[in-house]
Coordinates of C-alpha atoms in Angstrom, one line a residue:
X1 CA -9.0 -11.4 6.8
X2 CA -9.5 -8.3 9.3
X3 CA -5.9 -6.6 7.2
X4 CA -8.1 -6.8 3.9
X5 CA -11.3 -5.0 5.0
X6 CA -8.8 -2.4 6.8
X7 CA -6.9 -2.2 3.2
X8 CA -9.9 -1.6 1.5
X9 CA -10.8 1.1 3.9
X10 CA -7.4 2.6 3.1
X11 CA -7.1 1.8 -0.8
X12 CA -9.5 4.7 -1.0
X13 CA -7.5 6.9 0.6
X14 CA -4.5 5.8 -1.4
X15 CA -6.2 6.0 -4.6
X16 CA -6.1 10.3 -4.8
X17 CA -2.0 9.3 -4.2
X18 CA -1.9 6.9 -7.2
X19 CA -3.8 6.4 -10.0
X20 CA -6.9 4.4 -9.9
X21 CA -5.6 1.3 -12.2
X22 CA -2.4 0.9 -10.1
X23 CA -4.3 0.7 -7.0
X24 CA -6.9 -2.2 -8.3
X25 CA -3.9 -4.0 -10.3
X26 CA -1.9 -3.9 -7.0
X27 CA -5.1 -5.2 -5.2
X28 CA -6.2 -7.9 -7.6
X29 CA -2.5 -9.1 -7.9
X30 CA -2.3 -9.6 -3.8
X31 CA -6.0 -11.1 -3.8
X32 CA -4.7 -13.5 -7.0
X33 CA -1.5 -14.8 -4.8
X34 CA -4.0 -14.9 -1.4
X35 CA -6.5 -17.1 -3.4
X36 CA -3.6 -19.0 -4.9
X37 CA -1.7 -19.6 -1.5
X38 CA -5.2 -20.8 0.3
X39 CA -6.5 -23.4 -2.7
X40 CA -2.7 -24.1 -2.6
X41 CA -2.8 -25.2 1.1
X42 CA -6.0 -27.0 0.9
X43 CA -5.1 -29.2 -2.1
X44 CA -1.8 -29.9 0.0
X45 CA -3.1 -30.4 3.5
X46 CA -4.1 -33.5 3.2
X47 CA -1.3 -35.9 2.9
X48 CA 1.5 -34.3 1.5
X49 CA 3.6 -32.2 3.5
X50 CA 3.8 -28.2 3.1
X51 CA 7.0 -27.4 2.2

């Protein structure tokens, strides 16, 4: 989680380089697949095998 607080620090930094809406689409679509990959593992970690 500590990468995430350190890219938000950064985003805002990278933001004057790129436009405002790529930066937040890039960030929501890397929060989406984070979210995705963590309900993913807990629906899976009991029982069935991560593969």
């Amino acid at each position: 989680m500590a990468n995430i607080a350190i890219r938000l620090m950064t985003s805002s930094n990278l933001a004057a380089a790129t436009t405002c809406r790529e930066e937040v689409g890039r960030w929501t679509a890397e929060m989406g697949i984070f979210m995705r990959h963590m309900l993913w593992r807990r629906s899976c970690d009991h029982g069935t095998p991560n593969t």
